[in-house]
Short mmCIF file of C-alpha atoms and ligand atoms in Angstrom, two decimals:
data_model
loop_
_atom_site.label_atom_id
_atom_site.label_comp_id
_atom_site.label_asym_id
_atom_site.label_seq_id
_atom_site.Cartn_x
_atom_site.Cartn_y
_atom_site.Cartn_z
CA MET A 1 -16.14 42.13 16.71
CA LYS A 2 -13.50 42.46 14.28
CA ALA A 3 -13.01 39.83 11.10
CA PHE A 4 -10.10 39.27 9.29
CA ILE A 5 -10.66 37.88 5.75
CA GLU A 6 -8.06 36.69 3.24
CA THR A 7 -8.85 35.96 -0.36
CA TYR A 8 -6.82 33.67 -2.88
CA GLY A 9 -7.64 33.28 -6.48
CA CYS A 10 -9.99 34.73 -9.07
CA ALA A 11 -12.41 37.21 -9.40
CA GLN A 12 -15.16 34.91 -8.23
CA ASN A 13 -13.26 34.12 -5.13
CA GLU A 14 -13.44 38.07 -4.66
CA SER A 15 -16.89 38.29 -5.24
CA ASP A 16 -17.60 35.44 -2.66
CA SER A 17 -15.54 37.53 -0.09
CA GLU A 18 -17.74 40.39 -0.67
CA LYS A 19 -20.47 38.35 0.22
CA LEU A 20 -18.86 37.14 3.59
CA ARG A 21 -18.45 40.70 4.25
CA GLY A 22 -21.63 41.79 3.68
CA MET A 23 -23.21 39.02 5.96
CA LEU A 24 -20.53 39.89 8.77
CA LYS A 25 -21.68 43.58 8.40
CA ASN A 26 -24.95 42.48 9.13
CA LEU A 27 -24.07 40.46 11.72
CA GLY A 28 -22.41 43.51 13.57
CA TYR A 29 -18.68 42.69 12.44
CA THR A 30 -16.14 45.59 11.49
CA PHE A 31 -13.03 44.48 9.69
CA CYS A 32 -9.27 44.47 10.16
CA ASP A 33 -6.16 44.05 7.86
CA ASP A 34 -4.25 42.02 10.56
CA VAL A 35 -5.12 38.57 11.69
CA LYS A 36 -3.47 39.08 15.30
CA SER A 37 -6.37 41.51 16.30
CA ALA A 38 -9.19 39.76 14.45
CA ASP A 39 -11.74 37.73 16.64
CA LEU A 40 -12.61 35.98 13.41
CA ALA A 41 -10.43 35.08 10.62
CA ILE A 42 -11.76 33.54 7.32
CA TYR A 43 -9.55 31.93 4.61
CA ASN A 44 -11.53 32.11 1.18
CA THR A 45 -9.30 29.61 -1.05
CA CYS A 46 -8.08 28.68 -4.52
CA ALA A 47 -7.74 25.18 -5.68
CA VAL A 48 -6.48 25.87 -9.30
CA ARG A 49 -2.65 25.26 -8.64
CA GLU A 50 -0.64 23.73 -6.04
CA GLY A 51 1.34 26.97 -5.37
CA ALA A 52 -1.79 28.55 -3.98
CA GLU A 53 -2.82 25.71 -1.82
CA LEU A 54 0.38 25.47 -0.27
CA ARG A 55 0.45 29.35 0.68
CA VAL A 56 -2.89 28.81 2.38
CA LEU A 57 -1.92 25.60 4.26
CA GLY A 58 1.43 27.21 5.27
CA ASN A 59 -0.95 30.43 6.58
CA ILE A 60 -3.53 28.46 8.26
CA GLY A 61 -0.56 26.46 10.12
CA ALA A 62 0.99 29.63 11.31
CA LEU A 63 -2.15 30.54 12.82
CA LYS A 64 -2.05 27.54 15.66
CA ASN A 65 -0.10 30.08 18.09
CA GLU A 66 -2.46 32.59 17.83
CA LYS A 67 -5.39 30.02 18.44
CA THR A 68 -3.28 28.82 21.71
CA LYS A 69 -2.86 32.53 23.03
CA ARG A 70 -6.54 33.28 22.24
CA PRO A 71 -8.51 30.15 22.26
CA ASP A 72 -12.02 32.35 21.63
CA MET A 73 -10.70 33.33 18.15
CA LEU A 74 -12.36 31.64 15.57
CA ILE A 75 -10.54 30.33 12.28
CA GLY A 76 -12.50 29.12 9.42
CA ILE A 77 -11.66 27.99 5.69
CA CYS A 78 -13.83 28.24 2.73
CA GLY A 79 -13.83 28.48 -1.04
CA CYS A 80 -12.61 25.65 -3.59
CA MET A 81 -9.94 23.90 -1.99
CA MET A 82 -12.48 22.78 0.86
CA GLN A 83 -14.63 21.50 -1.96
CA GLN A 84 -11.79 18.57 -2.50
CA GLU A 85 -12.38 15.94 -0.07
CA HIS A 86 -8.74 14.98 0.72
CA ILE A 87 -7.82 18.40 1.55
CA ALA A 88 -11.02 18.73 4.02
CA GLU A 89 -10.02 15.63 5.30
CA GLU A 90 -6.40 16.71 5.98
CA ILE A 91 -7.89 20.04 7.59
CA ARG A 92 -10.14 17.94 9.72
CA GLN A 93 -7.44 15.53 11.32
CA LYS A 94 -4.06 17.94 10.98
CA TYR A 95 -5.38 21.38 11.44
CA ARG A 96 -7.29 21.06 14.90
CA HIS A 97 -7.30 24.84 15.21
CA VAL A 98 -9.50 25.55 12.39
CA ASP A 99 -13.17 25.80 13.72
CA PHE A 100 -15.22 25.50 10.65
CA VAL A 101 -14.92 24.65 7.11
CA PHE A 102 -17.46 25.15 4.26
CA GLY A 103 -17.07 24.94 0.36
CA THR A 104 -18.29 26.96 -2.26
CA HIS A 105 -22.00 25.82 -2.18
CA ALA A 106 -22.59 26.62 1.46
CA LEU A 107 -21.65 30.35 1.09
CA TYR A 108 -25.07 31.58 1.72
CA ARG A 109 -25.30 29.62 4.91
CA PHE A 110 -22.35 31.27 6.29
CA PRO A 111 -24.35 32.82 9.34
CA GLU A 112 -25.57 29.66 10.64
CA ILE A 113 -22.22 27.75 10.25
CA LEU A 114 -20.59 30.81 12.03
CA GLN A 115 -23.03 30.71 15.12
CA LYS A 116 -22.96 26.62 15.07
CA ALA A 117 -18.88 26.96 15.14
CA GLN A 118 -19.16 28.79 18.58
CA HIS A 119 -20.22 25.54 20.05
CA GLU A 120 -18.56 22.89 17.83
CA ARG A 121 -16.55 22.18 15.01
CA VAL A 122 -18.32 22.56 11.63
CA PHE A 123 -17.57 21.11 8.20
CA ASP A 124 -20.35 21.96 5.57
CA LEU A 125 -19.10 20.49 2.16
CA GLU A 126 -22.73 19.92 0.85
CA THR A 127 -22.86 19.97 -3.08
CA ASP A 128 -26.12 21.43 -3.80
CA GLU A 129 -26.03 23.76 -6.83
CA GLU A 130 -28.72 26.31 -6.16
CA ILE A 131 -28.15 29.74 -6.86
CA VAL A 132 -29.38 31.56 -3.68
CA GLU A 133 -30.49 35.22 -4.58
CA GLY A 134 -30.29 38.12 -1.88
CA THR A 135 -27.22 37.61 0.12
CA PRO A 136 -26.21 41.00 1.30
CA VAL A 137 -22.81 42.12 -0.24
CA LEU A 138 -20.12 44.56 1.05
CA ARG A 139 -18.46 45.75 -1.95
CA ASP A 140 -15.38 48.54 -2.22
CA PRO A 141 -16.78 51.89 -2.78
CA PRO A 142 -17.35 52.91 -6.32
CA PRO A 143 -16.87 53.11 -9.20
CA LEU A 144 -16.18 49.57 -9.89
CA ALA A 145 -18.40 46.72 -9.05
CA LYS A 146 -18.12 42.96 -9.78
CA VAL A 147 -21.41 40.88 -10.68
CA PRO A 148 -21.32 37.40 -11.01
CA ILE A 149 -23.93 36.26 -13.72
CA MET A 150 -23.38 32.44 -13.93
CA TYR A 151 -21.45 29.83 -11.47
CA GLY A 152 -19.37 26.89 -12.56
CA CYS A 153 -18.18 24.93 -15.57
CA ASN A 154 -19.16 22.18 -17.72
CA ASN A 155 -16.00 22.03 -19.99
CA PHE A 156 -13.73 19.77 -18.06
CA CYS A 157 -10.39 20.65 -19.57
CA ALA A 158 -7.94 17.93 -18.89
CA TYR A 159 -5.88 20.06 -16.55
CA CYS A 160 -8.63 21.84 -14.38
CA VAL A 161 -10.07 21.34 -11.08
CA VAL A 162 -12.64 23.97 -11.31
CA PRO A 163 -15.72 21.83 -12.89
CA TYR A 164 -15.04 19.61 -9.79
CA VAL A 165 -15.06 22.49 -7.05
CA ARG A 166 -17.70 24.87 -8.39
CA GLY A 167 -19.95 22.21 -10.09
CA ARG A 168 -21.96 22.62 -13.10
CA GLU A 169 -22.54 25.57 -15.26
CA ARG A 170 -25.96 27.74 -13.72
CA SER A 171 -27.05 31.10 -14.62
CA ARG A 172 -28.76 33.56 -12.74
CA LYS A 173 -32.06 35.03 -13.99
CA PRO A 174 -31.84 38.16 -15.95
CA GLU A 175 -34.25 40.08 -14.12
CA ASP A 176 -32.09 39.18 -10.96
CA ILE A 177 -28.79 40.46 -12.48
CA LEU A 178 -30.49 43.77 -14.05
CA THR A 179 -32.10 44.76 -10.71
CA GLU A 180 -28.93 44.31 -9.24
CA ILE A 181 -27.03 46.59 -11.34
CA ARG A 182 -29.77 49.21 -11.50
CA GLN A 183 -29.30 49.29 -7.93
CA LEU A 184 -25.35 49.50 -8.11
CA VAL A 185 -25.62 52.73 -10.56
CA ALA A 186 -28.08 54.10 -8.02
CA ASP A 187 -25.52 53.65 -5.39
CA GLY A 188 -22.73 55.32 -7.49
CA TYR A 189 -21.08 52.62 -9.34
CA LYS A 190 -20.10 53.38 -13.25
CA GLU A 191 -18.56 50.08 -14.23
CA VAL A 192 -19.51 46.80 -13.91
CA THR A 193 -17.45 43.43 -14.39
CA LEU A 194 -19.84 40.63 -15.22
CA LEU A 195 -18.20 37.19 -13.82
CA GLY A 196 -18.35 33.68 -14.85
CA GLN A 197 -15.92 30.74 -15.23
CA ASN A 198 -17.35 30.77 -18.78
CA VAL A 199 -18.96 33.89 -18.77
CA ASN A 200 -20.40 33.74 -22.75
CA SER A 201 -22.15 30.50 -22.20
CA TYR A 202 -24.38 32.49 -19.87
CA THR A 203 -28.03 31.40 -20.62
CA ALA A 204 -31.16 31.76 -18.67
CA ASP A 205 -34.90 32.09 -19.20
CA GLY A 206 -33.90 31.81 -23.05
CA VAL A 207 -31.68 34.83 -22.52
CA THR A 208 -28.28 34.47 -24.23
CA PHE A 209 -25.27 36.21 -23.14
CA PRO A 210 -25.29 38.77 -26.13
CA GLN A 211 -28.90 39.46 -25.02
CA LEU A 212 -28.38 40.02 -21.55
CA LEU A 213 -25.22 42.21 -22.50
CA THR A 214 -27.59 44.27 -24.80
CA GLU A 215 -29.97 44.63 -21.68
CA VAL A 216 -27.08 45.64 -19.32
CA CYS A 217 -26.10 48.46 -21.74
CA LYS A 218 -29.75 49.97 -21.55
CA ILE A 219 -29.29 50.90 -18.16
CA ASP A 220 -29.02 54.41 -17.81
CA GLY A 221 -25.88 55.94 -15.94
CA LEU A 222 -24.01 53.03 -16.22
CA LEU A 223 -20.81 53.93 -18.10
CA ARG A 224 -18.92 50.81 -18.87
CA VAL A 225 -19.50 47.07 -19.05
CA ARG A 226 -16.58 44.37 -18.92
CA PHE A 227 -16.85 40.67 -18.95
CA VAL A 228 -14.57 37.63 -17.73
CA THR A 229 -13.64 34.93 -18.35
CA SER A 230 -14.67 34.07 -22.07
CA HIS A 231 -14.04 30.58 -23.45
CA PRO A 232 -13.13 30.82 -27.25
CA LYS A 233 -15.62 28.15 -28.18
CA ASP A 234 -18.68 30.27 -27.25
CA ILE A 235 -17.48 33.45 -29.12
CA SER A 236 -20.38 33.90 -31.47
CA ASP A 237 -21.02 36.37 -34.48
CA GLU A 238 -23.83 37.74 -32.59
CA LEU A 239 -21.38 38.21 -29.53
CA ILE A 240 -18.83 40.00 -31.70
CA GLU A 241 -21.79 42.18 -33.14
CA VAL A 242 -22.98 43.17 -29.64
CA ILE A 243 -19.33 44.10 -28.64
CA ALA A 244 -18.97 46.16 -31.84
CA ARG A 245 -22.29 47.78 -31.28
CA GLU A 246 -22.41 48.70 -27.99
CA ASN A 247 -20.46 51.71 -26.67
CA LYS A 248 -20.60 50.88 -23.17
CA ILE A 249 -18.97 47.50 -23.61
CA CYS A 250 -15.33 47.98 -23.26
CA LYS A 251 -13.12 47.03 -26.04
CA HIS A 252 -10.86 44.46 -24.42
CA LEU A 253 -11.49 40.59 -24.53
CA HIS A 254 -9.54 37.86 -21.78
CA LEU A 255 -9.91 35.32 -23.88
CA PRO A 256 -7.63 32.27 -22.55
CA ILE A 257 -5.94 30.14 -25.41
CA GLN A 258 -3.46 27.90 -23.05
CA ALA A 259 -1.55 26.39 -25.77
CA GLY A 260 -0.62 26.92 -29.34
CA SER A 261 -0.19 23.32 -30.52
CA ASP A 262 -3.41 21.93 -31.70
CA LYS A 263 -2.25 18.53 -30.45
CA VAL A 264 -1.99 19.95 -27.11
CA LEU A 265 -5.13 21.83 -27.13
CA ALA A 266 -6.99 18.61 -27.84
CA ASP A 267 -5.48 16.78 -25.33
CA MET A 268 -6.44 19.72 -22.93
CA ASN A 269 -10.02 18.96 -24.36
CA ARG A 270 -10.34 22.77 -25.05
CA GLY A 271 -12.47 22.19 -28.14
CA TYR A 272 -10.84 24.67 -30.62
CA THR A 273 -7.51 24.67 -32.84
CA ALA A 274 -4.88 27.45 -32.86
CA GLU A 275 -6.04 28.37 -36.36
CA LYS A 276 -9.79 28.64 -35.11
CA TYR A 277 -8.63 31.05 -32.44
CA LEU A 278 -6.80 33.11 -34.48
CA ALA A 279 -9.43 33.50 -37.04
CA ILE A 280 -11.72 34.71 -33.74
CA ILE A 281 -9.16 37.54 -32.96
CA LYS A 282 -8.78 38.62 -36.45
CA LYS A 283 -12.48 38.77 -36.90
CA LEU A 284 -13.05 40.94 -33.75
CA ARG A 285 -10.13 42.66 -34.66
CA GLU A 286 -11.74 43.68 -38.30
CA LYS A 287 -15.23 44.52 -36.66
CA VAL A 288 -13.58 46.69 -33.60
CA PRO A 289 -10.40 47.93 -34.69
CA GLN A 290 -9.27 49.19 -31.40
CA ILE A 291 -10.14 45.92 -29.49
CA THR A 292 -7.23 44.61 -27.24
CA PHE A 293 -6.59 41.06 -25.74
CA THR A 294 -5.36 39.37 -22.92
CA SER A 295 -5.00 35.88 -22.48
CA ASP A 296 -3.95 32.78 -20.14
CA ILE A 297 -1.27 30.24 -21.17
CA ILE A 298 -0.30 26.96 -19.63
CA VAL A 299 3.38 25.84 -19.98
CA GLY A 300 4.57 22.29 -19.56
CA PHE A 301 1.22 20.40 -20.04
CA PRO A 302 2.42 16.64 -19.81
CA THR A 303 2.17 15.90 -23.23
CA GLU A 304 3.70 19.03 -24.75
CA ASP A 305 7.11 18.57 -26.24
CA ASN A 306 9.67 21.46 -27.27
CA SER A 307 8.55 21.84 -30.70
CA GLU A 308 4.67 21.99 -29.20
CA PHE A 309 5.89 24.70 -27.08
CA GLU A 310 7.34 26.70 -29.85
CA GLU A 311 4.09 26.74 -31.47
CA THR A 312 2.82 28.53 -28.35
CA LEU A 313 5.60 31.44 -29.03
CA LYS A 314 4.23 31.38 -32.74
CA VAL A 315 0.77 32.05 -31.76
CA LEU A 316 1.77 34.57 -29.04
CA ARG A 317 3.96 36.30 -32.08
CA GLU A 318 0.91 36.29 -34.12
CA ALA A 319 -1.92 37.13 -31.56
CA GLU A 320 0.06 40.20 -29.80
CA PHE A 321 -1.49 40.13 -26.75
CA ASP A 322 -1.42 43.51 -24.66
CA MET A 323 -0.69 41.03 -21.66
CA ILE A 324 -0.88 37.19 -20.63
CA PHE A 325 -1.27 35.20 -17.40
CA SER A 326 1.25 32.38 -17.75
CA PHE A 327 1.19 29.28 -15.45
CA ILE A 328 3.66 26.26 -15.34
CA PHE A 329 1.13 23.14 -15.38
CA SER A 330 0.34 21.92 -12.01
CA PRO A 331 -1.03 18.46 -11.52
CA ARG A 332 -4.36 18.53 -9.88
CA LYS A 333 -6.12 15.51 -7.98
CA GLY A 334 -9.09 13.93 -9.73
CA THR A 335 -8.50 15.68 -13.13
CA PRO A 336 -7.51 13.64 -16.07
CA ALA A 337 -4.26 15.11 -16.64
CA GLU A 338 -3.17 14.35 -12.97
CA ASN A 339 -1.32 11.09 -13.67
CA MET A 340 -0.23 11.92 -17.15
CA GLU A 341 3.41 11.19 -17.49
CA SER A 342 5.25 14.27 -18.69
CA VAL A 343 7.12 14.55 -21.79
CA LEU A 344 9.60 17.39 -20.50
CA THR A 345 11.61 17.72 -17.41
CA ASP A 346 10.69 20.49 -14.71
CA GLU A 347 13.94 22.29 -15.82
CA GLU A 348 12.71 22.11 -19.42
CA LYS A 349 9.65 23.73 -18.39
CA HIS A 350 11.06 26.14 -16.66
CA ALA A 351 13.40 27.20 -19.38
CA ASN A 352 10.60 27.51 -21.95
CA PHE A 353 8.56 29.45 -19.27
CA GLU A 354 11.27 32.03 -19.00
CA LYS A 355 11.81 32.14 -22.89
CA MET A 356 8.00 32.66 -23.10
CA LEU A 357 8.12 35.45 -20.61
CA GLU A 358 10.76 37.32 -22.63
CA LEU A 359 9.02 37.25 -25.62
CA GLN A 360 5.66 38.47 -24.25
CA ASN A 361 7.76 41.17 -22.12
CA GLU A 362 9.14 42.27 -25.64
CA ILE A 363 5.40 42.20 -27.30
CA SER A 364 3.81 44.14 -24.29
CA LYS A 365 6.37 46.87 -24.40
CA ARG A 366 6.11 47.40 -28.02
CA LYS A 367 2.27 47.35 -27.53
CA ALA A 368 2.43 49.94 -24.59
CA ASP A 369 4.89 52.05 -26.57
CA ALA A 370 2.72 52.49 -29.13
CA TYR A 371 0.03 54.24 -26.77
CA VAL A 372 2.50 57.09 -26.38
CA GLY A 373 0.83 60.23 -28.17
CA THR A 374 -2.57 58.83 -28.49
CA VAL A 375 -5.57 60.07 -26.27
CA GLN A 376 -7.32 57.27 -24.43
CA GLN A 377 -10.71 57.37 -22.63
CA VAL A 378 -9.93 56.66 -19.30
CA LEU A 379 -12.28 55.77 -16.37
CA ILE A 380 -10.81 57.49 -13.05
CA GLU A 381 -10.90 54.58 -10.71
CA GLY A 382 -9.05 56.17 -7.50
CA LYS A 383 -5.78 56.93 -6.12
CA SER A 384 -2.41 55.27 -7.58
CA LYS A 385 -1.53 52.49 -5.08
CA ASN A 386 2.24 53.16 -5.51
CA ASN A 387 2.06 57.15 -5.38
CA GLU A 388 -1.14 58.64 -3.52
CA GLN A 389 -0.39 61.95 -5.43
CA PHE A 390 -1.63 60.46 -8.60
CA MET A 391 -5.04 58.64 -9.77
CA SER A 392 -5.24 55.59 -11.67
CA GLY A 393 -7.56 54.39 -13.98
CA ARG A 394 -7.98 52.12 -17.09
CA THR A 395 -8.69 52.89 -20.68
CA ASP A 396 -11.37 51.16 -22.66
CA GLY A 397 -8.79 48.49 -23.56
CA ALA A 398 -7.88 47.78 -20.04
CA LYS A 399 -4.37 49.51 -19.92
CA ILE A 400 -3.73 50.85 -16.65
CA VAL A 401 -2.89 54.85 -16.98
CA ILE A 402 -1.54 56.81 -14.12
CA PHE A 403 -2.13 60.81 -14.14
CA GLU A 404 -2.98 63.79 -11.85
CA ALA A 405 -6.54 64.88 -11.34
CA GLY A 406 -8.88 65.57 -8.37
CA GLU A 407 -9.93 63.19 -6.26
CA ASP A 408 -13.59 64.78 -7.01
CA MET A 409 -13.19 63.37 -10.29
CA ILE A 410 -13.45 59.63 -9.53
CA GLY A 411 -15.81 57.66 -11.40
CA GLU A 412 -15.59 60.15 -14.44
CA ILE A 413 -14.33 59.17 -17.73
CA VAL A 414 -11.74 61.51 -18.81
CA ASN A 415 -9.50 62.07 -22.10
CA VAL A 416 -5.91 61.36 -21.17
CA LYS A 417 -3.00 61.99 -23.75
CA ILE A 418 -0.55 59.34 -23.09
CA THR A 419 3.27 60.66 -22.49
CA ARG A 420 5.10 57.57 -21.47
CA ALA A 421 4.92 53.90 -21.17
CA THR A 422 6.51 51.31 -19.02
CA THR A 423 5.51 47.20 -19.93
CA TRP A 424 2.43 47.24 -17.95
CA THR A 425 1.55 51.18 -17.22
CA LEU A 426 1.02 54.10 -18.89
CA TYR A 427 1.22 57.75 -17.86
CA GLY A 428 -0.21 61.06 -19.17
CA GLU A 429 -1.97 64.26 -18.82
CA VAL A 430 -5.87 65.05 -18.44
CA LEU A 431 -7.07 66.90 -21.40
CA ARG A 432 -9.44 69.44 -20.22
N1 SAH B 1 -12.85 29.74 -16.46
C1 SAH B 1 -11.48 30.14 -16.94
C2 SAH B 1 -10.30 30.30 -15.86
C3 SAH B 1 -9.90 28.85 -15.00
S1 SAH B 1 -8.80 29.23 -14.25
C4 SAH B 1 -11.10 29.64 -18.23
O1 SAH B 1 -11.54 28.68 -18.93
O2 SAH B 1 -10.25 30.26 -18.91
C5 SAH B 1 -7.74 30.28 -14.52
C6 SAH B 1 -6.37 30.10 -15.38
O3 SAH B 1 -5.46 29.21 -14.56
C7 SAH B 1 -6.68 29.00 -16.45
O4 SAH B 1 -7.14 29.85 -17.64
C8 SAH B 1 -5.23 28.45 -16.53
O5 SAH B 1 -4.57 29.10 -17.48
C9 SAH B 1 -4.96 28.21 -15.46
N2 SAH B 1 -4.92 26.85 -14.94
C10 SAH B 1 -6.04 26.25 -14.62
N3 SAH B 1 -5.80 24.64 -13.99
C11 SAH B 1 -4.30 24.82 -14.04
C12 SAH B 1 -3.37 24.07 -13.75
N4 SAH B 1 -3.77 22.77 -13.25
N5 SAH B 1 -1.90 24.20 -14.10
C13 SAH B 1 -1.78 25.38 -14.19
N6 SAH B 1 -2.36 26.26 -14.55
C14 SAH B 1 -3.91 26.06 -14.38
FE1 SF4 B 2 -11.20 25.20 -15.96
FE2 SF4 B 2 -11.63 24.63 -18.85
FE3 SF4 B 2 -13.52 25.24 -17.05
FE4 SF4 B 2 -11.99 27.50 -17.56
S1 SF4 B 2 -13.16 26.26 -19.19
S2 SF4 B 2 -13.04 26.81 -15.59
S3 SF4 B 2 -10.19 26.22 -17.48
S4 SF4 B 2 -12.45 23.74 -16.89
#
């Protein structure tokens, strides 16, 4: 039996798909990349922006013919989109060829759901917020592994659907996390990325996030530790100390700012000002001079006018991120911002968006150029996707580097002299 899994959205969804694969492998399934040869197709969905939702609905709609040709094929949808009642209802009524649907809270019940779906249509949209340990995981081969440490979000940013579809914050027990990472290292993994919607608000059994990081770094054989996504309101001095102190913690922070205007930040319910955000960056750069930053920005939040947008540009100039992930505001059902009236037209928002990309590309290129001539420690991740003759890896600061090296060196940290840079990628030579 062959399964096809398509994953949308963030690293948490990718991690959930690794669990789906783990459970399917235990049931005897193999995996394929083409839905046309699959006995089972699963779409693990994202609800953060409308664009992702429309793509999912388009792809599922297109499967109708396949299902008519092969009625034994099973089609399922899971993840964040399904945790929104109006979407689940739409699937129930209009996408009759979908056999089963389950939300983010039912992931561990997937084997039962699949079995039931052989006989009847299943909709499991329960919202119990338990953490269930022990679900099998099938990851990509070493050296990189993603390890969720907390789930959900309590922040209710005015634009965001995550707290509604992923539920309240809950953290895994430190011992469960440490045991999992020790096993990963025994299996040959070298770098772990700790995952959470607000990874730095982690807390369980009296253990805080900086304390957890300290324990993770003690694991022998583990070379690198990363974590996403951090919320600026929870960057404590203790966390800064740990980042500075622990060699295994990569000197890169993904720290979404979202907007540069204090008024817009307050309307977004982000809990910090631009000044406070920039002060965090400054403090980190003082303690950890080589640290790099990336960020997320939303353009066109309903209350944002042109002069407030200009403040975002000002922050970009000052913060000098290596890279940003930028989005045009997308109204999400049930969120406070859903029905807010927009100050700017769509055309104005798009123009601002382009202006911001132009500025950030300039900054990113300048930052990338500054690596040329330096020597960077790079963990070799595997063959380059664009050219299999080359290897690809990342610097401590999370820049992608392409270089020549033997396949037997995958998982090693090597010194690479950077010889050339494009905006997003560095090229270099391994020093021996
Ligand atoms: N928990 C993380 C990420 C949440 S979603 C955090 O707090 O930063 C990832 C990114 O999507 C967000 O950082 C935000 O920039 C963007 N995003 C979330 N909701 C959005 C919306 N309604 N419209 C546009 N972008 C959105
Ligand atoms: Fe969404 Fe804000 Fe929570 Fe991030 S912190 S997941 S943006 S509500």
